[in-house]
Every structure is written in structure tokens, then in C-alpha cells.
DNA sequence: ATAAGTTATGCAAACGTTTGCATAAAATAT
DNA sequence: ATATTTTATGCAAACGTTTGCATAACTTAT
């Protein structure tokens, strides 16, 4: 393997000069610089990042932490995109991205401790679902910058985070339905234990109240069966809505089923808007209009926040909301 | 940060002794060993992996390569699970897993080159879809062990790979349908450009020929519309099957739709088995019986092969098939 | 032409490990 | 008790970088 010394010898200079050339120190004459660069190219030299890491006490590494056993940790289909959003910036900075599962059973110590002490990871990105005060304390004690993907339930002042603008998403969805002529809009799927669900409900309610409409709120879990049964109840109830906003896509599958079984048509009798732009929205009959979530951007922005913290440790904590947009599909209709 | 020297001083021994204790060299008395270990624990010491890496010329790192821009690279929903299969073993070996996108635009050199030369990654796992002879040559030239996830189309003798046993999967599916009393089984979705698709077809055909049944084969792409239109044609054709094996889950969504529109019932009139145990299979009405794919295992085994190559570079290349099993859901019925 | 200032380069130590070699201490044989 | 072998430990060099300090080589001012 070719080292800095080989380059130095080939260029007839000292290793210091080569090093300074690489890190483009100002005090280096353009002639030698040129000469050295030529040799670097010719010999196809890359500085050994472990040697660099050792002396600079840096790992040039960022860690994406997950907890596989935790269902909520990352929704499968999102993960890939999020990761690549992160990765894009990470590689631009010539770092590398390591992925670690918090739950991995390591004899020695906690994964985190290992990452920090042995691997010297320089920053951590993690889903809000695994964020707790113990973890935060540990990270802060070690001085490792971190960013939460997802708005944290508490600790909000002491954490940088990125999330989708859930509230504005459903707000837009509601207005969009009203614009189209839908008049009785229900929100289905509020789960008060989940912050994102509450935010989505808030957005809906905001728009409804603002427009002096009536709130129709159905709390339920997020399975397709929950959607099915609760929609059924709603259809048998006193006020039958002519549009439903679903807290997420899975629910909407059950909702559609219930509506179709009742002999009603989508989007004519009842319009549907759902959240999360997953594959499912396109596979359903009819395809589902959704609040489109740019998870790639979510990842990218989380990395951006993280590097701000890495490069300037006294950066203030901040929360960032990624805006959403409505993707029209068959479950809603222009002029009702 | 606490170093080996701190431990040495605290234990009243030299750094060498501490080092030897850590790497449990035999020539170390049990008294000192004990003493050293006590201090290691007390001081909460972890050896700096960059210093280790430098001297041992190892990175303790394995890379999972993907190509985001390549649709086929990894199917989104699989990725997460595969990765964790890999990760489990990687962490057991006290390595870490880095994820790199082959397409990342790096000014300097190719990502791979950078990973190998600067980062000294010790092994690479990559999807067969991005495997080409140029890449293989490059990896071999650098002496980096690698494993393909997915059976490679060519180069099979010079590559270690893991794949799902696609052929046996559909074979089992076919027999299972025959056992249940289905008699006219069609295979829908053969895409001759894709190896896994061909394998799945082979399995079906094997079982059909073996049982002296008639082959009903419909080639088509893998969208839900492809499934819909081709099933429709089939329903209007001379031989209407009483069961369909779909090459993948997405197709089956369209197939179900076509059958239902024709006024036929699933699973009574027509039974359906599909491939890939994705969320979709459970969201559809009816839920879809599938050939269940253990992607976690796929990842785990790929890592296992990789470590065999890392630990013993003259290991022979080998291909490994992960067996599947049928997961019964509503789209098939016991006794037709 | 000489002094002073500036610019470009090299030397050597440092980062935190591992490991071959030397040697001190302990164990065994005489 | 002494000689010999075995076992346990330490010293110092090495891995491939970076960087403070020293100095050589130019500039510019006098």
C-alpha cells in the first residue's frame, strides 16, 4: 500500500510537505504543490484514514442508531430513503455512515459506549422513539452531537431534531378537501399516545375550526382492521362524513373496504386523504390521495443539523419541520 | 480519554502487559491479568480502534454497498431486514457496518477505491444487481472479499452469493395448491430478463410437469396493472385457471382485482399464492397466501459467508440458498 | 552588498496501540 | 546451593499521519 512517504520520496520532498499539500496549507509553493499532486495521482495515493484518525482524534464517522426490536423505531419502508438522505451529505463531507442497532447484544458494554469510546464516532442520528433522558445524558456526557429524527416527546429544548410538518400536512389536506367541495370531514385514527398522530389531528382541527365546520373525530389504532371497524361504525352513525382523513395509509385500506362494502363510491360519495406516501397508496383500488412525505429530505436535513453541531459544538439546538405536499390520486375528486 | 497507559499506570504494569491482557496472550500470570482487568473495568477503558487499526492494518469494518439510483438494487422493504441480518453478525465480531452508496458523487475517486484504500474496509456485501465484471475485477485486484446478495447472472464461479431458494419456493407453492385440490394452476408474471423470475417459473414448471398437469404461463411485467390486465385476458381465454401463482406480491394485487371484477370469488373459485412476505400480503382483501422469504436470514448468511472469506481468504466461493416456507392466508382454501 | 523580513520546507515528536527481543523472576533439575 | 529451563514482564520500535519549531532559501529594504 502506498503511503505518504512513498509520495514524498517520489516527489523529492518530505512527508510534511506532502501532508501540507493534501490539507492545502497556505505555506506551500505552487511548484512543489503541483509536483506533489502529480505524484499523488500517479501513485494513486489515498491517505490512510486510520492514521489520520489517530492523530486528529477523529473517526470521520457518523452513526445512524436504530432499535430493531422496537416496532416504532423506523418504519421499514422509510428507512432506506432516510438513510440515503443522510448518506448523501455524509459522503460529501468525506465521512462514512455506520449503522448500529442499539439492541445488539455486546458482551462488553453498551453499543453506544463502544461507538463513542472505541470507534470515536463523531455524531449520532437516531429516531425519536428510542430517545430517552438516559440516552441523552449519556450522549451529552460524552460530548457526542446528535440529532433526532422525529420530534421528541419531551426534552425538546435540549435536542436538535427534524420531523415532517405533520400538522401543516393535515391542515392542507383538510383545506384541500373543503376546496373540492367536501363538507363533512372526519379524522380517523387519532392515537393520543403518539405525538405525530396528535400533530396530524391538530392540523385537521385547526382547519376545521377555522372554516367553521364540524369536527368528527374517531380515535383508533393504526391497523387496517381498526380502520375498517371504525369506518363501519361511522357509516352507521348519526352523521355520515363525505370525506375522511386517515392518520396513516394502513388505516385507509380498512376504511376503503368499509366504504365499498356499504355500497358507497370513492371519491364521489366519500373522499379519502391519507398520510405517508407509501407504495400502498398506489396499490389500493382506488389509489389514495396522500400527504406526501419527503423522507429523503428528512434524512438529509438531519445530517445537515448534525454536521452543524459537529463543526460548531456551541450551535443551538433546533427543531426543523419538513414541509409536505398533497399528491392527488383517485380517492379524491376535483369538483364534488 | 483513558488510554492503555492510564490502565498500565493504575495497575502498576507496562502497556505491553495491558495489551497482552486485552488480547489474552497466554504468557501472562493470572494475578496480573486479574489486576489489569480490574483497572480496565474501574477506569472504563476501551482500546482506541483507530490505533489498533493502524498497527494491525485492519479497519474492523464491513461495507454494505448499494446503488440507490438503481431501482432493482434493493427493494425498499427488504433492505432494513437484510441489513439487520448482516449487522447481527458484524457486531458479534466487533466490527462495524458501514453503508455506502456506489453512486455517491465523490470528486476524488470511486467510492469503492476510497473505501478500500482510505478506509481499509475488510469486506463488502452487495446486491447482485450492481455486480458486474468490472466491479468484480476491481474487488479482486484489491483483495477485498465480497459476497453477493442474490444469485449473480454470470460470474457465478468466482463469486460467493446468497439467495432465496426461489425455485423450491414456487415448487412448494404449486404442490401445496395441488394438494388443496386446485387443478388448473397458472403462473403469472414471468419476466425472462430477471433471474429470480425465471427461477420461480422453473419451480412452478417442475412441479406441474412432475404432476402431469398443464402449464399455463403468462409472461408480464411486475406492476399491479400488468397483473390486472393479464389476469383479465386469462379469464376471457379458453382455459380459465382455478389457481394462480404470482411472481410477486405487487402483481397479485392486480390479479385479485381482475378476479373480483369478473364476479369470481377468492379462494373458492380461484386460489392465489404469491411471493415475498411483504406487508401488502396482509393488507389486501383477501389477505394473500405467500411464499415466505426470510430476508433477515438472507442478510445473516451473507455476513457469515463474508466473514469466512475474511478470516480465511482461500475459502472457496460458494452459493447458498435460503429455504422458504408457505404462509397460509385467506387467498387459498384447505379443501377446494 | 548587507540586514531584516518573509516564505517554503524539513525534522522529529506525537497519537494509542502491538509485538519482537531482551531480561528479570520464578520454577525445576542437579 | 547452583545451574538450567520456563514463565512473566518491560523496552522500544513500528504503523501512517499531522504539526510546532527550526532553519534554509528567497525577497525586499537599506
XYZ file of C-alpha atoms (C1' of nucleotides) in Angstrom:
732
model
C 0.000 0.000 0.000
C 1.360 3.393 -0.935
C 1.957 5.816 1.928
C 2.710 9.443 2.278
C 6.384 8.590 2.441
C 6.327 6.954 -0.960
C 4.795 10.066 -2.400
C 7.344 12.214 -0.607
C 10.239 10.220 -1.944
C 8.850 10.197 -5.465
C 8.321 13.937 -5.405
C 11.656 14.603 -3.726
C 10.137 16.336 -0.712
C 9.438 15.480 2.912
C 6.281 13.827 4.231
C 5.385 17.096 5.901
C 5.228 18.783 2.562
C 3.006 16.104 1.156
C 0.770 16.292 4.183
C 0.523 20.037 3.887
C -0.240 19.733 0.226
C -3.088 17.359 0.907
C -4.576 19.569 3.547
C -3.779 22.551 1.406
C -1.846 24.539 3.866
C -1.158 28.048 2.509
C 2.575 27.979 3.039
C 3.395 25.725 0.164
C 4.794 26.874 -3.136
C 2.754 26.221 -6.198
C 5.601 24.417 -7.918
C 6.000 21.802 -5.202
C 2.274 21.566 -4.756
C 1.913 20.722 -8.399
C 4.755 18.247 -8.281
C 3.322 16.508 -5.237
C -0.167 16.350 -6.641
C 1.193 14.802 -9.772
C 2.875 12.067 -7.778
C -0.197 11.503 -5.646
C -2.170 10.904 -8.787
C 0.491 8.814 -10.411
C 0.916 6.577 -7.388
C -2.805 6.609 -6.757
C -2.366 7.548 -3.145
C -5.099 7.888 -0.522
C -4.190 8.906 2.996
C -4.861 6.141 5.472
C -7.843 7.345 7.396
C -6.934 5.398 10.467
C -3.604 7.118 10.799
C -5.338 10.412 10.237
C -7.982 9.471 12.731
C -5.432 8.530 15.309
C -3.540 11.762 15.245
C -6.542 14.015 14.838
C -8.584 12.013 17.267
C -11.374 11.878 14.768
C -13.130 8.970 13.161
C -14.706 10.741 10.220
C -17.701 8.657 11.020
C -21.333 9.320 11.769
C -23.622 6.719 13.259
C -27.226 6.013 12.486
C -28.703 4.348 15.504
C -31.797 2.187 15.379
C -33.528 -0.253 17.614
C -34.706 -3.138 15.523
C -36.759 -4.690 18.248
C -38.680 -1.501 18.622
C -41.518 -1.598 16.113
C -41.779 2.122 16.003
C -38.083 2.749 15.584
C -38.193 3.273 11.885
C -40.960 2.237 9.668
C -39.369 -0.185 7.300
C -40.172 1.487 4.033
C -38.943 4.841 5.250
C -35.644 3.700 6.481
C -33.956 3.202 3.165
C -34.810 6.659 1.936
C -33.939 8.353 5.176
C -30.640 6.628 5.229
C -29.789 7.775 1.777
C -30.700 11.317 2.602
C -28.239 11.135 5.439
C -25.661 9.367 3.396
C -25.589 11.945 0.692
C -24.287 14.618 3.000
C -22.108 12.265 4.960
C -20.179 11.307 1.866
C -19.942 14.837 0.688
C -18.100 15.542 3.923
C -15.897 12.519 3.291
C -17.214 10.833 6.354
C -18.701 7.415 6.386
C -22.001 6.269 7.728
C -22.129 3.442 10.145
C -25.383 1.810 11.122
C -25.768 0.361 14.548
C -28.536 -1.435 16.279
C -28.883 -0.291 19.841
C -30.116 -3.682 20.859
C -27.208 -5.671 19.611
C -26.037 -7.754 22.484
C -22.454 -6.875 23.096
C -20.714 -8.533 25.923
C -18.500 -5.648 26.799
C -20.542 -2.547 27.126
C -23.416 -0.743 25.644
C -23.224 -0.259 21.912
C -23.222 3.442 22.387
C -20.331 3.397 24.773
C -18.421 1.233 22.375
C -19.158 3.506 19.463
C -18.067 6.527 21.365
C -15.058 5.218 23.174
C -13.622 2.682 20.810
C -14.852 3.919 17.490
C -14.902 7.615 18.263
C -17.972 8.214 16.222
C -18.426 11.908 15.770
C -22.142 12.206 15.707
C -25.290 10.189 16.050
C -28.626 10.290 14.313
C -31.436 8.402 15.981
C -35.198 8.018 15.792
C -37.124 9.912 18.427
C -38.726 6.663 19.529
C -35.546 5.478 21.179
C -34.715 8.829 22.663
C -34.929 8.873 26.428
C -33.308 11.003 29.060
C -30.782 8.343 29.982
C -29.576 8.161 26.401
C -29.495 11.923 26.092
C -27.499 12.226 29.284
C -25.043 9.644 28.128
C -24.549 11.320 24.774
C -24.117 14.706 26.355
C -21.698 13.406 28.927
C -19.578 12.009 26.143
C -19.898 15.210 24.183
C -21.257 13.463 21.107
C -23.528 15.637 18.988
C -26.787 14.010 17.984
C -29.959 14.690 16.077
C -33.346 13.094 16.493
C -35.413 12.110 13.519
C -38.901 12.805 14.733
C -39.990 15.450 17.176
C -39.109 14.312 20.683
C -41.971 13.963 23.100
C -40.076 15.787 25.799
C -36.506 17.070 26.173
C -37.275 19.284 23.250
C -35.126 22.173 24.411
C -32.006 20.128 24.701
C -32.167 18.223 21.456
C -31.877 19.019 17.790
C -34.498 17.304 15.733
C -36.123 17.094 12.329
C -39.619 15.996 11.588
C -42.263 16.136 8.944
C -44.644 19.016 9.342
C -47.456 16.722 10.355
C -49.725 19.482 11.466
C -49.480 21.549 8.347
C -49.877 18.373 6.336
C -53.342 17.582 7.612
C -54.220 21.246 7.644
C -53.500 21.408 3.940
C -55.323 18.153 3.396
C -58.390 19.485 5.136
C -58.426 22.730 3.204
C -57.905 20.836 0.008
C -60.962 18.701 0.715
C -63.021 21.749 1.584
C -61.912 23.413 -1.628
C -63.041 20.433 -3.578
C -66.497 20.716 -2.104
C -66.391 18.105 0.620
C -68.280 19.340 3.628
C -68.305 16.781 6.365
C -64.771 15.802 7.008
C -63.836 13.204 9.598
C -60.437 12.471 11.066
C -59.865 8.807 11.661
C -57.016 7.275 13.556
C -56.042 9.663 16.318
C -53.752 7.823 18.704
C -53.128 10.108 21.652
C -50.062 8.195 22.719
C -48.248 9.211 19.576
C -47.051 12.708 19.042
C -47.191 12.608 15.271
C -50.759 11.399 15.451
C -51.713 14.276 17.739
C -49.999 16.742 15.445
C -51.914 15.411 12.491
C -55.121 15.718 14.386
C -54.243 19.266 15.419
C -53.782 20.262 11.817
C -57.130 18.840 10.867
C -58.864 20.501 13.791
C -57.239 23.837 13.088
C -58.537 23.886 9.567
C -61.979 22.662 10.549
C -62.408 25.245 13.276
C -61.015 27.974 11.093
C -63.605 27.091 8.452
C -66.386 26.801 10.988
C -67.031 23.175 10.145
C -67.800 20.380 12.489
C -65.119 18.166 13.956
C -65.715 14.463 13.515
C -63.002 12.661 15.346
C -62.571 8.906 15.665
C -59.784 7.668 17.849
C -58.385 4.298 16.961
C -55.272 2.218 16.491
C -53.414 2.043 13.236
C -54.221 -1.365 11.803
C -56.306 -1.977 8.746
C -58.935 -3.619 10.981
C -59.100 -0.540 13.163
C -59.772 1.467 10.055
C -62.388 -0.973 8.858
C -64.382 -1.243 12.058
C -64.295 2.374 12.939
C -65.333 3.448 9.479
C -68.185 0.982 9.644
C -69.352 2.475 12.921
C -69.125 5.914 11.435
C -71.246 4.858 8.473
C -73.930 3.580 10.827
C -73.768 6.667 12.978
C -75.845 9.815 13.007
C -73.544 11.936 10.855
C -72.073 10.246 7.807
C -68.997 12.138 6.627
C -68.386 12.771 2.957
C -64.638 12.748 3.411
C -62.177 11.064 5.709
C -58.650 11.985 6.597
C -56.754 8.952 7.793
C -53.896 9.252 10.202
C -51.932 6.836 8.081
C -52.082 4.659 4.994
C -52.659 1.341 6.660
C -55.813 2.589 8.273
C -57.096 3.870 4.977
C -57.051 0.373 3.491
C -59.643 -0.721 6.033
C -61.572 2.480 5.595
C -61.852 1.972 1.854
C -63.053 -1.560 2.387
C -65.777 -0.458 4.781
C -66.991 2.217 2.413
C -67.069 -0.130 -0.542
C -68.930 -2.788 1.419
C -71.540 -0.200 2.313
C -72.129 0.267 -1.381
C -70.769 3.788 -1.435
C -68.319 5.019 -4.001
C -64.947 6.665 -3.595
C -64.340 9.502 -4.315
C -67.891 10.502 -5.273
C -69.735 9.648 -2.076
C -66.769 9.782 0.217
C -63.335 11.213 -0.441
C -60.209 9.978 1.282
C -56.885 11.522 2.044
C -54.220 9.682 3.910
C -50.728 10.296 5.193
C -47.381 8.866 4.152
C -46.557 8.387 0.549
C -46.029 4.712 0.674
C -46.337 2.157 -2.053
C -49.648 1.183 -0.564
C -51.262 4.393 -1.695
C -50.629 3.388 -5.267
C -51.573 -0.234 -4.924
C -55.006 0.269 -3.497
C -58.186 0.436 -5.592
C -58.780 3.315 -5.860
C -55.317 4.781 -5.405
C -55.179 7.037 -2.390
C -54.551 10.760 -2.343
C -51.903 11.344 0.280
C -49.986 13.934 2.163
C -46.658 13.285 0.566
C -43.719 12.955 2.874
C -40.218 13.628 1.628
C -38.272 11.225 3.786
C -35.129 11.638 1.776
C -35.149 15.293 2.686
C -35.828 14.343 6.268
C -32.640 12.332 6.312
C -30.653 14.954 4.506
C -31.696 17.711 6.865
C -30.955 15.605 9.905
C -27.429 15.121 8.630
C -27.170 18.810 7.971
C -28.126 19.641 11.532
C -25.708 17.057 12.796
C -22.786 18.463 10.880
C -23.591 21.907 12.145
C -23.253 20.534 15.640
C -20.086 18.634 14.800
C -18.408 21.562 13.143
C -19.534 24.070 15.691
C -20.330 22.445 19.015
C -21.914 25.512 20.522
C -24.637 25.593 17.900
C -28.028 25.998 19.476
C -30.437 23.106 19.485
C -33.150 23.458 16.951
C -36.187 21.747 15.565
C -36.837 21.646 11.866
C -40.056 20.797 10.074
C -40.009 19.413 6.548
C -42.965 20.597 4.578
C -45.285 18.175 2.890
C -47.351 18.357 -0.209
C -50.540 16.763 -1.363
C -50.313 14.101 -4.005
C -53.623 13.770 -5.781
C -54.766 10.298 -6.658
C -58.106 8.633 -7.282
C -59.585 8.784 -3.800
C -60.488 12.443 -4.108
C -62.239 14.296 -6.908
C -61.904 17.838 -8.201
C -65.466 19.136 -8.014
C -67.657 17.200 -5.784
C -9.958 9.834 27.254
C -8.433 6.919 29.081
C -5.683 5.075 27.255
C -3.817 1.873 27.715
C -1.106 3.815 29.525
C -3.519 5.035 32.151
C -4.554 1.496 32.812
C -0.939 0.394 32.918
C -0.008 3.042 35.444
C -3.022 2.311 37.595
C -2.285 -1.397 37.604
C 1.430 -0.866 38.100
C 2.425 -2.672 34.940
C 3.589 -1.733 31.463
C 1.370 -1.004 28.480
C 2.571 -4.214 26.900
C 1.130 -6.177 29.747
C -2.176 -4.444 29.452
C -2.219 -5.023 25.725
C -1.440 -8.667 26.189
C -4.134 -8.958 28.784
C -6.699 -7.493 26.439
C -5.748 -9.808 23.627
C -5.383 -12.596 26.111
C -1.935 -13.658 25.317
C -1.074 -16.907 27.161
C 2.107 -15.667 28.767
C 0.505 -13.551 31.400
C 0.125 -14.513 35.034
C -3.341 -14.798 36.395
C -2.624 -12.367 39.218
C -1.608 -9.537 36.924
C -4.325 -10.411 34.490
C -6.863 -10.049 37.232
C -5.334 -6.824 38.468
C -5.315 -5.341 34.976
C -8.860 -6.367 34.204
C -9.975 -4.772 37.430
C -8.389 -1.485 36.427
C -9.795 -1.691 32.929
C -13.230 -2.003 34.384
C -12.677 0.637 37.006
C -11.369 3.161 34.520
C -13.898 2.076 31.952
C -11.314 1.647 29.276
C -11.894 0.756 25.635
C -8.979 0.371 23.274
C -8.981 3.013 20.587
C -9.910 1.152 17.487
C -8.105 3.575 15.243
C -4.799 2.961 16.944
C -5.481 -0.732 16.756
C -6.445 -0.408 13.154
C -3.333 1.490 12.318
C -0.939 -1.028 13.708
C -2.838 -4.095 12.601
C -3.700 -2.594 9.268
C -7.313 -3.518 9.796
C -10.418 -1.421 9.901
C -12.732 -3.819 11.675
C -15.289 -2.648 9.193
C -17.551 -4.283 6.671
C -19.323 -2.354 3.950
C -22.791 -2.814 2.598
C -22.836 -1.403 -0.878
C -25.977 -0.257 -2.618
C -26.869 1.743 -5.638
C -29.747 3.974 -4.791
C -30.365 5.075 -8.311
C -30.777 1.508 -9.368
C -34.397 0.562 -8.806
C -33.569 -3.092 -8.515
C -30.683 -2.626 -6.159
C -32.602 -3.479 -3.055
C -36.280 -3.499 -2.781
C -37.023 -0.920 -0.172
C -38.906 -3.028 2.296
C -36.322 -5.758 2.272
C -33.378 -3.600 2.908
C -33.979 -2.911 6.554
C -34.279 -6.557 7.428
C -31.360 -7.645 5.323
C -29.226 -5.022 6.903
C -30.069 -6.172 10.362
C -29.309 -9.726 9.489
C -25.905 -8.585 8.410
C -25.483 -6.328 11.350
C -26.127 -9.006 13.883
C -23.063 -10.956 12.894
C -20.969 -7.897 12.210
C -21.392 -6.689 15.758
C -20.810 -10.077 17.204
C -17.405 -9.943 15.527
C -16.904 -6.474 16.980
C -16.776 -4.987 13.555
C -18.929 -2.169 12.412
C -21.153 -1.928 9.423
C -20.792 0.930 7.058
C -23.302 1.609 4.354
C -22.194 3.186 1.144
C -23.966 4.234 -1.966
C -21.997 3.344 -5.032
C -23.407 6.288 -6.863
C -22.376 8.926 -4.431
C -20.542 11.526 -6.393
C -17.101 11.778 -4.938
C -14.682 14.093 -6.542
C -11.609 12.071 -5.828
C -12.118 8.532 -6.871
C -14.658 5.832 -6.988
C -16.376 5.129 -3.705
C -15.022 1.662 -3.750
C -11.475 2.764 -4.186
C -11.866 5.180 -1.371
C -13.350 2.556 0.890
C -10.564 0.171 0.147
C -7.614 2.467 0.144
C -8.503 5.078 2.703
C -10.917 3.247 4.907
C -9.466 -0.214 4.550
C -12.815 -1.866 4.650
C -12.331 -5.561 5.115
C -15.226 -6.933 3.191
C -18.122 -5.910 1.023
C -21.672 -7.142 0.689
C -23.559 -6.025 -2.372
C -26.738 -6.766 -4.268
C -26.307 -8.908 -7.340
C -27.933 -6.201 -9.420
C -24.869 -3.990 -9.210
C -22.430 -6.811 -9.716
C -20.565 -6.578 -12.989
C -17.244 -7.907 -14.126
C -15.522 -4.563 -13.781
C -16.542 -4.343 -10.149
C -15.553 -7.915 -9.512
C -12.164 -7.350 -11.085
C -11.604 -4.268 -9.024
C -12.515 -6.025 -5.803
C -10.340 -8.979 -6.593
C -7.413 -6.814 -7.562
C -7.653 -5.100 -4.205
C -8.040 -8.403 -2.458
C -11.253 -7.403 -0.754
C -13.563 -10.313 -0.005
C -17.156 -9.815 -1.066
C -20.495 -11.571 -1.118
C -23.417 -11.003 -3.429
C -26.937 -10.931 -2.123
C -28.863 -12.520 -4.945
C -27.645 -15.142 -7.344
C -25.406 -13.492 -9.916
C -26.483 -13.795 -13.516
C -22.991 -14.715 -14.593
C -19.583 -14.863 -12.876
C -21.111 -17.442 -10.650
C -17.953 -19.484 -10.219
C -15.905 -16.601 -8.972
C -18.321 -15.110 -6.503
C -19.829 -16.098 -3.181
C -23.508 -15.417 -3.034
C -26.697 -15.994 -1.069
C -30.185 -16.060 -2.415
C -33.662 -17.185 -1.590
C -34.493 -20.605 -2.940
C -36.872 -19.162 -5.483
C -37.273 -22.361 -7.400
C -38.129 -24.523 -4.457
C -40.461 -21.793 -3.251
C -42.762 -21.951 -6.229
C -42.359 -25.693 -6.411
C -43.720 -25.965 -2.905
C -46.420 -23.447 -3.686
C -47.542 -25.469 -6.682
C -47.640 -28.734 -4.783
C -49.477 -27.067 -1.977
C -52.166 -25.861 -4.381
C -52.458 -29.289 -5.955
C -52.792 -30.832 -2.503
C -55.605 -28.477 -1.737
C -57.484 -29.648 -4.786
C -56.705 -26.882 -7.246
C -56.244 -28.366 -10.693
C -55.544 -25.691 -13.234
C -52.678 -23.657 -11.963
C -51.320 -20.699 -13.865
C -48.064 -18.884 -13.351
C -48.360 -15.181 -13.878
C -45.535 -12.723 -14.100
C -42.581 -14.444 -15.687
C -40.038 -11.833 -16.642
C -37.314 -13.545 -18.594
C -34.863 -10.727 -18.033
C -34.794 -11.440 -14.321
C -33.093 -14.456 -12.928
C -35.243 -14.740 -9.828
C -38.336 -14.620 -12.003
C -37.038 -17.434 -14.171
C -36.190 -19.478 -11.117
C -39.671 -19.037 -9.767
C -41.116 -20.115 -13.055
C -38.826 -23.137 -13.147
C -40.075 -24.267 -9.773
C -43.665 -23.979 -10.881
C -42.982 -25.807 -14.120
C -41.101 -28.562 -12.375
C -43.994 -29.313 -10.098
C -46.561 -29.067 -12.861
C -44.706 -31.415 -15.186
C -43.969 -33.806 -12.357
C -47.688 -33.948 -11.600
C -48.649 -34.255 -15.254
C -50.646 -31.074 -15.186
C -50.836 -28.441 -17.810
C -48.554 -25.415 -17.806
C -50.362 -22.102 -18.065
C -47.756 -19.426 -18.314
C -48.333 -15.722 -18.674
C -45.330 -13.530 -19.133
C -45.681 -9.975 -17.940
C -44.079 -7.121 -16.082
C -44.399 -6.674 -12.366
C -46.800 -3.801 -11.882
C -50.265 -4.111 -10.483
C -51.635 -3.108 -13.884
C -49.702 -5.896 -15.555
C -51.303 -8.282 -13.108
C -54.746 -6.841 -13.707
C -54.697 -6.875 -17.489
C -53.087 -10.243 -17.872
C -55.443 -11.866 -15.419
C -58.329 -10.333 -17.288
C -57.086 -11.809 -20.528
C -56.695 -15.140 -18.854
C -60.259 -15.012 -17.590
C -61.506 -14.396 -21.099
C -59.304 -17.093 -22.565
C -60.035 -20.689 -23.413
C -58.726 -22.213 -20.177
C -59.670 -20.442 -17.000
C -57.307 -21.447 -14.205
C -58.610 -22.210 -10.737
C -55.399 -21.047 -9.128
C -52.712 -18.510 -9.884
C -49.168 -18.283 -8.690
C -47.940 -14.733 -8.959
C -44.286 -13.963 -9.436
C -44.564 -11.285 -6.806
C -46.954 -9.518 -4.477
C -47.487 -6.386 -6.480
C -48.782 -8.357 -9.420
C -51.191 -10.233 -7.216
C -52.957 -7.022 -6.252
C -53.987 -6.515 -9.847
C -54.823 -10.176 -10.240
C -57.174 -10.096 -7.287
C -58.873 -7.045 -8.673
C -59.442 -8.675 -12.046
C -60.889 -11.794 -10.470
C -63.210 -9.836 -8.221
C -64.416 -7.686 -11.090
C -65.252 -10.827 -13.006
C -67.538 -11.776 -10.172
C -65.473 -14.721 -9.095
C -64.530 -15.397 -5.523
C -61.155 -15.936 -3.920
C -60.230 -18.536 -2.732
C -63.267 -20.617 -3.742
C -63.252 -20.053 -7.490
C -59.651 -19.118 -7.827
C -56.859 -19.532 -5.327
C -53.824 -17.295 -5.212
C -50.318 -17.711 -3.953
C -47.752 -15.017 -4.270
C -44.126 -14.474 -3.442
C -42.440 -12.194 -0.910
C -43.823 -11.815 2.511
C -44.443 -8.133 2.367
C -46.874 -6.033 4.273
C -49.025 -5.968 1.176
C -49.954 -9.604 1.539
C -51.650 -8.776 4.801
C -53.271 -5.570 3.693
C -55.094 -6.945 0.718
C -58.674 -8.205 0.803
C -58.447 -11.135 0.984
C -55.027 -11.482 2.549
C -52.647 -13.336 0.280
C -51.034 -16.685 0.913
C -47.352 -16.239 0.165
C -44.078 -17.979 -0.186
C -42.470 -16.515 2.864
C -38.999 -15.107 2.461
C -36.679 -14.825 5.418
C -34.699 -11.783 4.430
C -33.161 -11.413 7.842
C -31.620 -14.821 7.383
C -30.513 -13.808 3.926
C -28.566 -10.947 5.425
C -27.188 -13.019 8.242
C -25.931 -15.750 5.949
C -24.333 -13.247 3.607
C -22.369 -11.875 6.526
C -21.438 -15.376 7.549
C -20.040 -16.121 4.122
C -18.204 -12.840 4.139
C -16.508 -13.497 7.441
C -15.462 -16.906 6.255
C -13.719 -15.192 3.382
C -12.226 -12.539 5.619
C -10.935 -14.975 8.170
C -9.729 -17.475 5.640
C -9.044 -15.853 2.290
C -8.582 -19.102 0.422
C -12.120 -20.214 1.181
C -13.822 -21.462 -1.937
C -16.586 -19.411 -3.483
C -19.987 -20.778 -2.786
C -23.651 -20.160 -3.408
C -26.173 -20.581 -0.659
C -29.944 -20.868 -0.953
C -32.198 -19.851 1.903
C -35.248 -22.024 2.089
C -38.706 -20.550 2.071
C -41.951 -21.620 3.600
C -45.559 -21.134 2.735
C -47.564 -18.751 4.845
C -51.227 -19.568 4.556
C -53.632 -16.682 4.371
C -57.101 -16.132 3.003
C -56.387 -16.411 -0.713
C -56.191 -20.194 -0.619
C -58.546 -22.702 0.965
C -57.926 -26.103 2.509
C -60.280 -28.345 0.582
C -61.406 -26.920 -2.633
C 26.277 44.440 -0.569
C 24.185 43.668 3.884
C 20.416 43.421 7.145
C 15.808 42.393 8.031
C 11.729 40.229 6.896
C 9.143 36.726 4.564
C 8.178 32.302 2.634
C 8.878 27.450 1.971
C 10.475 23.276 3.683
C 12.262 19.681 6.828
C 12.949 17.400 11.458
C 11.112 14.979 14.961
C 7.610 14.164 18.296
C 3.110 12.738 18.950
C -1.392 9.996 18.545
C -2.537 4.786 21.133
C -1.819 0.539 20.085
C 1.016 -4.159 19.208
C 4.973 -7.145 19.273
C 9.952 -8.920 18.783
C 13.550 -9.052 21.657
C 15.790 -8.822 25.990
C 15.774 -9.782 30.651
C 14.165 -10.455 35.391
C 11.836 -13.619 38.241
C 10.290 -17.995 39.300
C 10.383 -22.923 38.875
C 12.775 -27.060 38.199
C 16.737 -30.045 37.952
C 21.279 -31.070 39.598
C 23.194 -24.056 46.744
C 23.915 -23.560 41.850
C 22.841 -24.224 37.008
C 19.246 -24.581 33.759
C 14.855 -24.079 31.882
C 10.483 -21.839 31.894
C 7.414 -18.080 32.635
C 6.224 -13.272 33.077
C 7.182 -8.686 32.148
C 9.201 -4.430 30.164
C 11.575 -1.614 26.494
C 11.350 0.431 22.329
C 10.190 0.432 17.555
C 6.605 0.448 14.401
C 2.057 1.632 11.996
C 0.974 6.473 8.752
C -0.319 10.644 9.599
C -0.027 15.879 11.455
C 2.194 19.924 13.308
C 5.255 23.092 16.282
C 9.581 24.609 15.841
C 13.805 25.440 13.486
C 16.102 26.768 9.563
C 17.193 27.365 4.712
C 16.071 29.960 0.793
C 14.365 33.770 -1.112
C 12.638 38.900 -1.111
C 12.736 43.411 -0.117
C 14.579 47.473 2.113
C 18.546 49.983 3.300
